[in-house]
């Protein structure tokens, strides 16, 4: 749906109705092969046994093995967001563009092979100078045992055409 001046109040109301809504992704697992490929492509974790040497990490790390690099967790947010956005009715994901992060914290380890998911809650909506809308989401990546690995405030720019 294209938003015109006359239906702007309706779009604003629908957007404000999203505040506080939460959606949860499916469970995902990152295996050692993925960590190894990510390190080779990005250089993140390269030469760090905590990410790339399962035998040494099992002996020396308090996590029982290797852990997933933080930015590989961040890279997975795109897929997880795609799963959760379906829970936010009225927003076309093709018009919701990644606008960056206000805050990003790695608060706990994600051992390789541990199931995790994203919990995303809309926390703020404000107008952008260009006429679009900024949607702020509170994001938590959590392990299956309930412990968080990442907290973020993630921003999306939604153009006027992004409201269904």
Coordinates of N, CA, C and O in Angstrom, one line a residue, residues 39-161:
X39 N 35.6 -17.4 9.4 CA 36.9 -16.9 9.8 C 37.8 -16.7 8.5 O 38.5 -15.7 8.4
X40 N 37.7 -17.7 7.6 CA 38.5 -17.6 6.4 C 38.1 -16.4 5.5 O 38.9 -15.8 4.9
X41 N 36.8 -16.2 5.4 CA 36.3 -15.1 4.6 C 36.4 -13.7 5.2 O 36.9 -12.8 4.5
X42 N 36.2 -13.6 6.5 CA 36.1 -12.3 7.2 C 37.4 -12.0 7.9 O 37.7 -10.8 8.1
X43 N 38.2 -13.0 8.2 CA 39.4 -12.7 9.1 C 39.0 -12.7 10.6 O 39.9 -12.6 11.4
X44 N 37.7 -12.6 10.9 CA 37.3 -12.6 12.3 C 37.5 -13.9 12.9 O 37.0 -14.9 12.5
X45 N 38.3 -14.0 14.0 CA 38.6 -15.2 14.7 C 39.8 -15.9 14.1 O 40.3 -16.9 14.7
X46 N 40.4 -15.4 13.0 CA 41.6 -16.1 12.4 C 42.7 -16.1 13.4 O 43.1 -15.1 14.0
X47 N 43.3 -17.3 13.7 CA 44.4 -17.5 14.6 C 43.9 -17.5 16.0 O 44.8 -17.6 16.9
X48 N 42.6 -17.5 16.3 CA 42.1 -17.6 17.7 C 41.6 -19.0 18.0 O 40.6 -19.4 17.4
X49 N 42.3 -19.7 18.8 CA 41.9 -21.1 19.1 C 40.5 -21.1 19.8 O 39.8 -22.1 19.6
X50 N 40.1 -20.1 20.5 CA 38.7 -20.1 21.1 C 37.6 -20.2 20.1 O 36.5 -20.7 20.4
X51 N 37.9 -19.9 18.8 CA 36.9 -20.0 17.8 C 37.2 -21.2 16.8 O 36.2 -21.8 16.3
X52 N 38.5 -21.5 16.6 CA 38.8 -22.4 15.5 C 39.5 -23.7 15.9 O 39.7 -24.6 15.0
X53 N 39.8 -23.9 17.2 CA 40.5 -25.2 17.6 C 39.7 -25.9 18.6 O 39.8 -25.7 19.8
X54 N 38.7 -26.7 18.2 CA 37.8 -27.4 19.2 C 38.6 -28.2 20.2 O 38.1 -28.2 21.4
X55 N 39.7 -28.9 19.9 CA 40.4 -29.7 20.9 C 41.0 -28.8 22.0 O 40.8 -29.1 23.1
X56 N 41.7 -27.8 21.5 CA 42.3 -26.9 22.5 C 41.2 -26.2 23.4 O 41.4 -26.0 24.6
X57 N 40.2 -25.7 22.7 CA 39.1 -25.0 23.4 C 38.4 -25.9 24.4 O 38.1 -25.5 25.5
X58 N 38.3 -27.2 24.1 CA 37.7 -28.2 25.0 C 38.6 -28.3 26.3 O 38.1 -28.5 27.4
X59 N 39.9 -28.2 26.1 CA 40.9 -28.4 27.2 C 41.0 -27.1 28.0 O 41.1 -27.1 29.2
X60 N 41.0 -25.9 27.3 CA 41.4 -24.7 28.0 C 40.3 -23.7 28.2 O 40.5 -22.8 29.1
X61 N 39.2 -23.8 27.5 CA 38.2 -22.7 27.6 C 37.1 -23.2 28.6 O 36.8 -24.4 28.8
X62 N 36.5 -22.3 29.3 CA 35.4 -22.7 30.3 C 34.1 -23.0 29.6 O 33.1 -23.3 30.3
X63 N 34.0 -23.0 28.3 CA 32.8 -23.2 27.6 C 32.6 -24.6 27.1 O 31.6 -24.9 26.5
X64 N 33.6 -25.5 27.3 CA 33.5 -26.8 26.8 C 33.9 -27.0 25.3 O 33.8 -28.1 24.8
X65 N 34.3 -26.0 24.7 CA 34.7 -26.1 23.3 C 34.7 -24.7 22.7 O 34.8 -23.7 23.4
X66 N 34.7 -24.6 21.4 CA 34.8 -23.3 20.7 C 33.5 -22.5 20.8 O 32.5 -23.1 21.1
X67 N 33.7 -21.2 20.6 CA 32.5 -20.3 20.7 C 32.4 -19.6 19.3 O 33.4 -19.4 18.6
X68 N 31.2 -19.2 19.0 CA 30.8 -18.5 17.8 C 31.3 -17.0 17.9 O 31.0 -16.4 18.9
X69 N 32.1 -16.5 16.9 CA 32.4 -15.1 17.0 C 31.2 -14.2 17.0 O 30.2 -14.5 16.4
X70 N 31.3 -13.1 17.8 CA 30.2 -12.2 17.9 C 29.6 -11.7 16.6 O 28.4 -11.6 16.5
X71 N 30.5 -11.3 15.7 CA 30.0 -10.7 14.5 C 29.4 -11.8 13.6 O 28.5 -11.4 12.7
X72 N 29.7 -13.0 13.7 CA 29.0 -14.1 13.0 C 27.5 -14.2 13.6 O 26.6 -14.4 12.9
X73 N 27.4 -14.0 14.9 CA 26.1 -13.9 15.5 C 25.3 -12.8 14.9 O 24.1 -12.9 14.5
X74 N 25.9 -11.6 14.8 CA 25.3 -10.4 14.2 C 24.9 -10.7 12.8 O 23.8 -10.4 12.3
X75 N 25.8 -11.4 12.0 CA 25.4 -11.7 10.6 C 24.2 -12.6 10.5 O 23.4 -12.5 9.5
X76 N 23.9 -13.4 11.5 CA 22.7 -14.3 11.5 C 21.5 -13.5 11.8 O 20.4 -14.0 11.6
X77 N 21.6 -12.3 12.3 CA 20.4 -11.5 12.6 C 19.5 -11.2 11.4 O 18.3 -11.2 11.5
X78 N 20.1 -11.1 10.2 CA 19.4 -10.9 9.0 C 18.4 -12.0 8.7 O 17.2 -11.8 8.5
X79 N 18.8 -13.2 8.8 CA 18.0 -14.4 8.6 C 16.9 -14.4 9.7 O 15.7 -14.7 9.5
X80 N 17.3 -14.2 10.9 CA 16.4 -14.3 12.1 C 15.4 -13.2 12.0 O 14.2 -13.4 12.3
X81 N 15.8 -12.0 11.6 CA 14.8 -10.9 11.4 C 13.8 -11.3 10.3 O 12.6 -11.0 10.5
X82 N 14.3 -11.9 9.3 CA 13.3 -12.3 8.2 C 12.3 -13.3 8.7 O 11.1 -13.2 8.3
X83 N 12.6 -14.1 9.7 CA 11.6 -15.0 10.3 C 10.7 -14.3 11.2 O 9.5 -14.6 11.2
X84 N 11.2 -13.3 11.9 CA 10.4 -12.7 12.9 C 9.5 -11.6 12.4 O 8.5 -11.3 12.9
X85 N 10.0 -10.9 11.3 CA 9.2 -9.8 10.7 C 7.8 -10.3 10.3 O 6.8 -9.5 10.3
X86 N 7.6 -11.6 10.0 CA 6.3 -12.1 9.7 C 5.3 -11.9 10.8 O 4.1 -11.9 10.6
X87 N 5.9 -11.8 12.0 CA 5.0 -11.6 13.2 C 4.6 -10.1 13.4 O 3.7 -9.9 14.2
X88 N 5.2 -9.2 12.6 CA 4.8 -7.8 12.7 C 3.9 -7.5 11.5 O 4.4 -7.1 10.4
X89 N 2.7 -7.6 11.6 CA 1.7 -7.4 10.5 C 1.7 -5.9 10.1 O 1.9 -5.0 10.8
X90 N 1.7 -5.8 8.7 CA 1.5 -4.4 8.2 C 2.8 -3.8 7.7 O 2.8 -2.7 7.1
X91 N 4.0 -4.5 7.8 CA 5.3 -4.0 7.3 C 5.8 -4.9 6.2 O 5.9 -6.1 6.4
X92 N 6.0 -4.4 5.1 CA 6.6 -5.1 4.0 C 8.1 -5.2 4.1 O 8.8 -4.1 4.1
X93 N 8.7 -6.4 4.4 CA 10.1 -6.4 4.6 C 11.0 -5.9 3.4 O 12.2 -5.6 3.6
X94 N 10.4 -5.9 2.2 CA 11.2 -5.4 1.1 C 11.4 -3.9 1.2 O 12.3 -3.3 0.4
X95 N 10.7 -3.2 2.0 CA 10.9 -1.7 2.2 C 11.4 -1.4 3.6 O 11.4 -0.3 4.0
X96 N 11.8 -2.4 4.3 CA 12.4 -2.2 5.7 C 14.0 -2.4 5.5 O 14.5 -3.5 5.4
X97 N 14.7 -1.3 5.4 CA 16.1 -1.3 5.2 C 16.9 -1.2 6.5 O 16.6 -0.4 7.3
X98 N 18.0 -2.0 6.6 CA 18.8 -2.0 7.7 C 19.4 -0.6 7.9 O 20.1 -0.1 7.0
X99 N 19.2 0.1 9.0 CA 19.7 1.4 9.3 C 20.8 1.5 10.3 O 21.3 2.5 10.6
X100 N 21.2 0.3 10.8 CA 22.3 0.2 11.7 C 21.9 -0.1 13.1 O 20.7 -0.4 13.4
X101 N 22.8 0.1 14.1 CA 22.6 -0.2 15.5 C 22.8 1.1 16.3 O 23.8 1.8 16.1
X102 N 21.9 1.3 17.3 CA 22.2 2.3 18.3 C 23.1 1.7 19.4 O 23.8 2.4 20.1
X103 N 22.9 0.4 19.6 CA 23.6 -0.3 20.7 C 23.8 -1.7 20.3 O 22.9 -2.3 19.8
X104 N 25.0 -2.3 20.6 CA 25.2 -3.7 20.4 C 26.2 -4.2 21.4 O 27.3 -3.6 21.6
X105 N 25.8 -5.2 22.2 CA 26.6 -5.8 23.2 C 26.6 -7.3 23.2 O 25.6 -7.9 23.0
X106 N 27.8 -7.8 23.3 CA 28.0 -9.3 23.4 C 28.0 -9.6 24.9 O 29.0 -9.3 25.5
X107 N 27.0 -10.3 25.4 CA 26.9 -10.4 26.9 C 27.2 -11.8 27.4 O 27.2 -12.0 28.6
X108 N 27.3 -12.8 26.5 CA 27.6 -14.1 26.9 C 28.0 -14.9 25.7 O 27.8 -14.6 24.5
X109 N 28.8 -16.0 26.0 CA 29.3 -16.9 24.9 C 28.1 -17.7 24.2 O 27.2 -18.0 24.9
X110 N 28.3 -18.0 22.9 CA 27.5 -18.9 22.2 C 28.4 -20.1 21.8 O 29.1 -20.0 20.8
X111 N 28.4 -21.2 22.6 CA 29.2 -22.3 22.2 C 28.8 -22.9 20.8 O 27.6 -22.9 20.5
X112 N 29.7 -23.2 20.0 CA 29.4 -23.8 18.7 C 28.5 -25.0 18.9 O 28.7 -25.8 19.8
X113 N 27.5 -25.1 18.0 CA 26.5 -26.2 18.1 C 25.4 -26.0 19.1 O 24.5 -26.9 19.2
X114 N 25.3 -24.9 19.8 CA 24.3 -24.6 20.7 C 23.1 -24.0 20.0 O 23.3 -22.9 19.4
X115 N 21.9 -24.5 20.2 CA 20.7 -23.8 19.6 C 20.5 -22.4 20.2 O 20.7 -22.2 21.4
X116 N 20.2 -21.5 19.3 CA 19.9 -20.1 19.7 C 18.8 -19.6 18.8 O 18.4 -20.1 17.7
X117 N 18.2 -18.5 19.3 CA 17.1 -17.8 18.5 C 17.1 -16.3 18.8 O 17.8 -15.9 19.8
X118 N 16.4 -15.6 18.0 CA 16.3 -14.1 18.2 C 14.9 -13.8 18.8 O 13.9 -14.4 18.4
X119 N 14.9 -13.0 19.8 CA 13.7 -12.4 20.3 C 13.7 -10.9 20.0 O 14.6 -10.2 20.4
X120 N 12.7 -10.4 19.2 CA 12.8 -9.1 18.7 C 11.5 -8.4 19.1 O 10.4 -8.9 18.9
X121 N 11.6 -7.2 19.8 CA 10.5 -6.4 20.2 C 10.6 -5.0 19.7 O 11.7 -4.3 19.8
X122 N 9.6 -4.5 19.1 CA 9.5 -3.1 18.6 C 9.5 -2.2 19.8 O 8.6 -2.3 20.7
X123 N 10.4 -1.3 19.9 CA 10.5 -0.4 21.1 C 10.2 1.1 20.8 O 9.9 1.8 21.7
X124 N 10.4 1.5 19.5 CA 10.3 2.9 19.2 C 10.0 3.1 17.8 O 10.5 2.4 16.9
X125 N 9.2 4.1 17.5 CA 8.9 4.5 16.1 C 9.0 6.0 16.0 O 8.4 6.7 16.8
X126 N 9.7 6.5 15.0 CA 9.8 7.9 14.9 C 10.0 8.3 13.4 O 10.4 7.4 12.6
X127 N 9.6 9.4 13.0 CA 9.6 9.9 11.6 C 11.1 10.2 11.3 O 11.8 10.7 12.1
X128 N 11.4 9.9 10.0 CA 12.7 10.3 9.5 C 12.6 11.6 8.7 O 11.5 11.9 8.2
X129 N 13.6 12.4 8.6 CA 13.5 13.6 7.9 C 13.1 13.5 6.4 O 12.5 14.4 5.8
X130 N 13.3 12.3 5.8 CA 13.0 12.1 4.4 C 11.5 11.7 4.2 O 11.1 11.6 3.1
X131 N 10.8 11.6 5.3 CA 9.4 11.2 5.2 C 9.1 9.7 5.5 O 8.0 9.3 5.7
X132 N 10.2 9.0 5.6 CA 10.0 7.6 6.0 C 9.9 7.5 7.5 O 9.8 8.5 8.2
X133 N 10.1 6.3 8.0 CA 9.9 6.0 9.4 C 11.1 5.2 9.9 O 11.6 4.3 9.2
X134 N 11.6 5.5 11.1 CA 12.6 4.7 11.7 C 12.0 3.8 12.8 O 11.2 4.3 13.6
X135 N 12.2 2.5 12.7 CA 11.7 1.6 13.6 C 12.8 1.0 14.4 O 13.8 0.5 13.8
X136 N 12.8 1.2 15.7 CA 13.8 0.6 16.6 C 13.3 -0.7 17.2 O 12.2 -0.7 17.7
X137 N 14.2 -1.7 17.2 CA 13.8 -3.0 17.8 C 14.9 -3.3 18.9 O 16.1 -3.2 18.6
X138 N 14.4 -3.9 20.0 CA 15.3 -4.5 21.0 C 15.4 -5.9 20.6 O 14.4 -6.6 20.4
X139 N 16.7 -6.3 20.4 CA 17.0 -7.7 20.0 C 17.8 -8.4 21.0 O 18.7 -7.9 21.6
X140 N 17.4 -9.6 21.3 CA 18.1 -10.5 22.2 C 18.4 -11.8 21.4 O 17.4 -12.4 20.9
X141 N 19.6 -12.2 21.3 CA 19.9 -13.6 20.9 C 20.0 -14.4 22.2 O 20.7 -14.0 23.1
X142 N 19.3 -15.5 22.2 CA 19.3 -16.3 23.4 C 19.5 -17.8 23.1 O 19.1 -18.3 22.1
X143 N 20.3 -18.4 24.0 CA 20.6 -19.8 23.8 C 19.3 -20.6 24.3 O 18.4 -20.1 24.9
X144 N 19.3 -21.9 24.0 CA 18.2 -22.7 24.3 C 18.0 -22.8 25.9 O 16.9 -23.0 26.3
X145 N 19.1 -22.6 26.6 CA 19.0 -22.6 28.1 C 18.5 -21.3 28.6 O 18.4 -21.1 29.8
X146 N 18.1 -20.3 27.7 CA 17.6 -19.1 28.2 C 18.6 -18.0 28.4 O 18.3 -16.8 28.6
X147 N 19.9 -18.3 28.4 CA 20.9 -17.3 28.6 C 21.2 -16.5 27.3 O 21.3 -17.0 26.2
X148 N 21.2 -15.1 27.5 CA 21.4 -14.3 26.3 C 22.9 -14.3 25.9 O 23.8 -14.4 26.7
X149 N 23.1 -14.1 24.6 CA 24.5 -13.9 24.1 C 24.7 -12.5 23.5 O 25.8 -12.1 23.4
X150 N 23.6 -11.9 23.1 CA 23.7 -10.6 22.5 C 22.5 -9.8 22.8 O 21.4 -10.3 22.8
X151 N 22.7 -8.5 23.1 CA 21.6 -7.5 23.2 C 21.9 -6.4 22.1 O 23.1 -6.0 22.0
X152 N 20.9 -5.9 21.5 CA 21.1 -4.9 20.5 C 19.9 -4.0 20.4 O 18.7 -4.4 20.7
X153 N 20.1 -2.7 20.0 CA 19.0 -1.9 19.5 C 19.3 -1.7 18.1 O 20.2 -1.0 17.6
X154 N 18.4 -2.3 17.3 CA 18.6 -2.4 15.8 C 17.6 -1.5 15.1 O 16.4 -1.5 15.4
X155 N 18.0 -0.7 14.2 CA 17.2 0.3 13.5 C 16.9 -0.1 12.1 O 17.8 -0.6 11.4
X156 N 15.7 0.2 11.7 CA 15.3 0.0 10.3 C 14.6 1.2 9.8 O 13.9 1.9 10.5
X157 N 14.9 1.6 8.5 CA 14.3 2.7 7.8 C 13.2 2.0 7.0 O 13.4 1.1 6.2
X158 N 12.0 2.5 7.1 CA 10.8 2.0 6.3 C 10.3 3.1 5.5 O 9.9 4.2 6.0
X159 N 10.3 2.9 4.2 CA 9.8 4.0 3.3 C 8.3 4.0 3.4 O 7.7 3.0 3.9
X160 N 7.7 5.0 2.9 CA 6.2 5.1 2.9 C 5.5 4.0 2.2 O 4.4 3.6 2.5
X161 N 6.2 3.3 1.3 CA 5.6 2.2 0.5 C 5.7 0.9 1.4 O 5.2 -0.1 0.9

